[in-house]
Short mmCIF file of C-alpha atoms in Angstrom, two decimals:
data_model
loop_
_atom_site.label_atom_id
_atom_site.label_comp_id
_atom_site.label_asym_id
_atom_site.label_seq_id
_atom_site.Cartn_x
_atom_site.Cartn_y
_atom_site.Cartn_z
CA MET A 23 -190.64 -237.14 -94.02
CA ALA A 24 -190.02 -233.53 -95.05
CA VAL A 25 -186.84 -233.48 -92.94
CA PHE A 26 -185.58 -236.58 -94.79
CA VAL A 27 -186.17 -234.97 -98.18
CA LEU A 28 -184.67 -231.61 -97.25
CA LEU A 29 -181.55 -233.10 -95.65
CA PHE A 30 -181.04 -235.37 -98.63
CA CYS A 31 -181.41 -232.48 -101.06
CA MET A 32 -178.82 -230.55 -99.05
CA THR A 33 -176.23 -233.31 -98.56
CA GLY A 34 -176.94 -236.05 -101.12
CA SER A 35 -176.33 -238.61 -98.41
CA LEU A 36 -178.59 -241.19 -96.86
CA VAL A 37 -176.15 -241.88 -94.01
CA VAL A 38 -175.92 -238.25 -92.85
CA LEU A 39 -179.67 -237.81 -92.68
CA LEU A 40 -180.26 -241.08 -90.82
CA LYS A 41 -177.47 -240.22 -88.38
CA ALA A 42 -178.97 -236.75 -87.84
CA LEU A 43 -182.42 -238.12 -87.04
CA ILE A 44 -181.10 -240.81 -84.68
CA ILE A 45 -178.81 -238.43 -82.81
CA ASN A 46 -181.55 -235.79 -82.53
CA ALA A 47 -183.99 -238.35 -81.16
CA LEU A 48 -181.49 -239.57 -78.57
CA SER A 49 -180.69 -235.99 -77.57
CA LEU A 50 -184.38 -235.19 -77.10
CA ILE A 51 -184.98 -238.32 -75.04
CA ALA A 52 -182.05 -237.55 -72.75
CA SER A 53 -183.17 -233.94 -72.30
CA LEU A 54 -186.73 -234.99 -71.53
CA GLY A 55 -185.43 -237.46 -68.96
CA LEU A 56 -183.30 -234.83 -67.22
CA THR A 57 -186.16 -232.31 -67.23
CA SER A 58 -188.54 -234.87 -65.77
CA TRP A 59 -186.01 -235.86 -63.09
CA LEU A 60 -185.44 -232.23 -62.09
CA PHE A 61 -189.13 -231.53 -61.62
CA GLU A 62 -190.13 -234.86 -60.06
CA ASN A 63 -187.52 -234.44 -57.35
CA GLY A 64 -187.65 -230.64 -57.02
CA HIS A 65 -183.93 -230.18 -57.74
CA LEU A 66 -182.32 -226.76 -58.25
CA GLY A 67 -185.16 -225.06 -56.38
CA LEU A 68 -187.71 -226.07 -59.00
CA PRO A 69 -191.24 -226.95 -57.87
CA GLN A 70 -191.81 -230.65 -57.28
CA THR A 71 -194.35 -232.18 -59.66
CA PRO A 72 -195.55 -235.76 -60.21
CA GLY A 73 -194.13 -235.69 -63.75
CA LEU A 74 -194.32 -233.79 -67.00
CA GLN A 75 -197.78 -233.38 -68.48
CA THR A 76 -198.39 -234.82 -71.93
CA PHE A 77 -198.74 -231.46 -73.65
CA ILE A 78 -195.42 -230.33 -72.10
CA VAL A 79 -193.67 -233.39 -73.54
CA ALA A 80 -195.28 -232.73 -76.94
CA CYS A 81 -194.22 -229.06 -76.90
CA LEU A 82 -190.68 -229.92 -75.80
CA ALA A 83 -190.37 -232.60 -78.47
CA ALA A 84 -191.68 -230.37 -81.26
CA PHE A 85 -189.70 -227.25 -80.40
CA GLY A 86 -186.62 -229.20 -79.35
CA PHE A 87 -186.56 -231.22 -82.57
CA GLY A 88 -186.97 -228.05 -84.61
CA LEU A 89 -184.11 -226.30 -82.83
CA ALA A 90 -181.90 -229.40 -83.05
CA MET A 91 -182.50 -229.73 -86.78
CA ASP A 92 -181.77 -226.03 -87.21
CA TYR A 93 -178.34 -226.46 -85.65
CA GLU A 94 -177.80 -229.70 -87.58
CA VAL A 95 -178.62 -228.10 -90.93
CA PHE A 96 -176.37 -225.14 -90.19
CA LEU A 97 -173.43 -227.41 -89.30
CA LEU A 98 -173.99 -229.91 -92.12
CA ALA A 99 -174.32 -227.15 -94.71
CA ARG A 100 -170.79 -225.96 -93.96
CA MET A 101 -169.41 -229.51 -93.99
CA THR A 102 -171.18 -230.32 -97.25
CA GLU A 103 -169.79 -227.19 -98.90
CA TYR A 104 -166.24 -228.32 -98.19
CA TRP A 105 -166.96 -231.93 -99.20
CA GLU A 106 -168.39 -230.83 -102.54
CA ALA A 107 -165.43 -228.48 -103.06
CA GLY A 108 -163.18 -231.55 -103.07
CA HIS A 109 -161.86 -231.63 -99.50
CA ASP A 110 -161.52 -235.00 -97.79
CA ASN A 111 -163.98 -235.98 -95.06
CA ASP A 112 -161.81 -235.07 -92.07
CA ASP A 113 -160.94 -231.68 -93.53
CA SER A 114 -164.61 -231.02 -94.41
CA VAL A 115 -165.70 -231.86 -90.87
CA ALA A 116 -162.96 -229.75 -89.26
CA ARG A 117 -163.52 -226.73 -91.49
CA GLY A 118 -167.31 -226.97 -91.21
CA LEU A 119 -167.08 -227.08 -87.43
CA GLN A 120 -164.57 -224.24 -87.40
CA ARG A 121 -166.84 -222.04 -89.54
CA SER A 122 -170.06 -222.73 -87.66
CA GLY A 123 -169.08 -223.71 -84.10
CA ARG A 124 -168.88 -220.22 -82.66
CA ILE A 125 -172.13 -219.15 -84.28
CA ILE A 126 -173.97 -222.22 -82.99
CA THR A 127 -172.59 -221.65 -79.48
CA SER A 128 -173.49 -217.94 -79.48
CA ALA A 129 -177.01 -218.56 -80.77
CA ALA A 130 -177.51 -221.33 -78.21
CA ALA A 131 -176.35 -219.08 -75.35
CA ILE A 132 -178.90 -216.43 -76.32
CA ILE A 133 -181.73 -218.96 -76.64
CA ILE A 134 -180.82 -220.63 -73.33
CA ALA A 135 -180.95 -217.25 -71.57
CA VAL A 136 -184.40 -216.59 -73.03
CA PHE A 137 -185.73 -220.02 -72.05
CA LEU A 138 -184.33 -219.77 -68.53
CA GLY A 139 -186.29 -216.54 -68.19
CA PHE A 140 -189.42 -218.70 -68.31
CA VAL A 141 -188.47 -220.08 -64.89
CA THR A 142 -189.45 -216.76 -63.30
CA GLY A 143 -193.05 -217.30 -64.44
CA GLU A 144 -195.78 -218.34 -62.03
CA MET A 145 -197.19 -221.27 -64.02
CA ILE A 146 -195.44 -224.57 -63.49
CA SER A 147 -196.04 -225.60 -67.11
CA ILE A 148 -194.20 -222.48 -68.34
CA LYS A 149 -191.31 -223.28 -65.98
CA GLU A 150 -191.19 -226.87 -67.28
CA ILE A 151 -191.13 -225.71 -70.92
CA GLY A 152 -188.42 -223.14 -70.20
CA VAL A 153 -186.18 -225.54 -68.29
CA GLY A 154 -186.75 -228.37 -70.77
CA LEU A 155 -185.94 -226.25 -73.82
CA ALA A 156 -182.91 -224.70 -72.12
CA ILE A 157 -181.58 -228.20 -71.34
CA MET A 158 -182.31 -229.38 -74.88
CA VAL A 159 -180.52 -226.44 -76.48
CA ALA A 160 -177.56 -226.67 -74.11
CA ALA A 161 -177.11 -230.40 -74.66
CA ASP A 162 -177.68 -230.15 -78.39
CA ALA A 163 -175.38 -227.20 -79.04
CA THR A 164 -172.52 -228.49 -76.90
CA LEU A 165 -172.52 -232.26 -76.55
CA VAL A 166 -174.25 -233.14 -79.81
CA ARG A 167 -173.30 -230.52 -82.43
CA LEU A 168 -169.80 -229.72 -81.23
CA LEU A 169 -168.70 -233.18 -80.04
CA LEU A 170 -170.89 -236.10 -81.12
CA VAL A 171 -171.68 -235.07 -84.71
CA PRO A 172 -168.06 -234.26 -85.68
CA ALA A 173 -166.83 -237.42 -83.92
CA THR A 174 -169.27 -239.72 -85.71
CA MET A 175 -168.63 -238.01 -89.04
CA THR A 176 -164.88 -238.47 -88.57
CA VAL A 177 -165.30 -242.15 -87.64
CA LEU A 178 -167.64 -242.83 -90.58
CA GLY A 179 -165.29 -241.13 -93.06
CA ARG A 180 -166.37 -241.41 -96.70
CA TRP A 181 -169.41 -243.47 -95.67
CA ASN A 182 -171.01 -240.22 -94.48
CA TRP A 183 -171.63 -239.25 -98.08
CA TRP A 184 -173.04 -242.60 -99.28
CA ALA A 185 -176.37 -243.01 -100.99
CA PRO A 186 -177.67 -245.72 -103.36
CA SER A 187 -176.96 -245.05 -107.04
CA PRO A 188 -180.55 -244.06 -107.99
CA LEU A 189 -180.60 -241.51 -105.17
CA LYS A 190 -177.17 -240.18 -106.18
CA ARG A 191 -178.46 -239.60 -109.71
CA LEU A 192 -181.53 -237.84 -108.32
CA TYR A 193 -179.30 -235.68 -106.12
CA GLY A 194 -177.17 -234.78 -109.15
CA ARG A 195 -180.25 -233.62 -111.05
CA VAL A 196 -181.49 -231.60 -108.07
CA ARG A 197 -178.10 -229.91 -107.67
CA GLN A 198 -177.90 -229.06 -111.39
CA ARG A 199 -181.20 -227.19 -111.20
CA ASN A 200 -179.96 -225.08 -108.32
#
């Protein structure tokens, strides 16, 4: 619920925040599936396990969602700045991506390197967390943030910034106070 409120206060849009949550959930599910497949079959020299333990899935979901929302907020903040400055949707998306794309990619590369370092550990659960988070960050920073989010925002056009009238008024009051 807090993510809904914070994203709305940042963008003033109901569509953007719903899209962000749906895309993040799909990204996490895909990353969990790939991580599970890698360990169940022992691919890439990883130890073969019967599946991911429940606490591993919970950790991956919590940390992965947090990292995904971090990248989402960073990207959307730039796009929202241009939208509110009077640029059209396509220009806002392009400029927002241009301003934040390299930073997101660089930050993701550093985090992936750190998480892959977990693979050198002795405990299988640490290896699973490291591989899972590295996959989540890689997929999120490349496929989702740099391809899927800009593509969906371009397709949706002005609808990205839609919210019901009462929420638009609330957003206007929140923005005036800041």
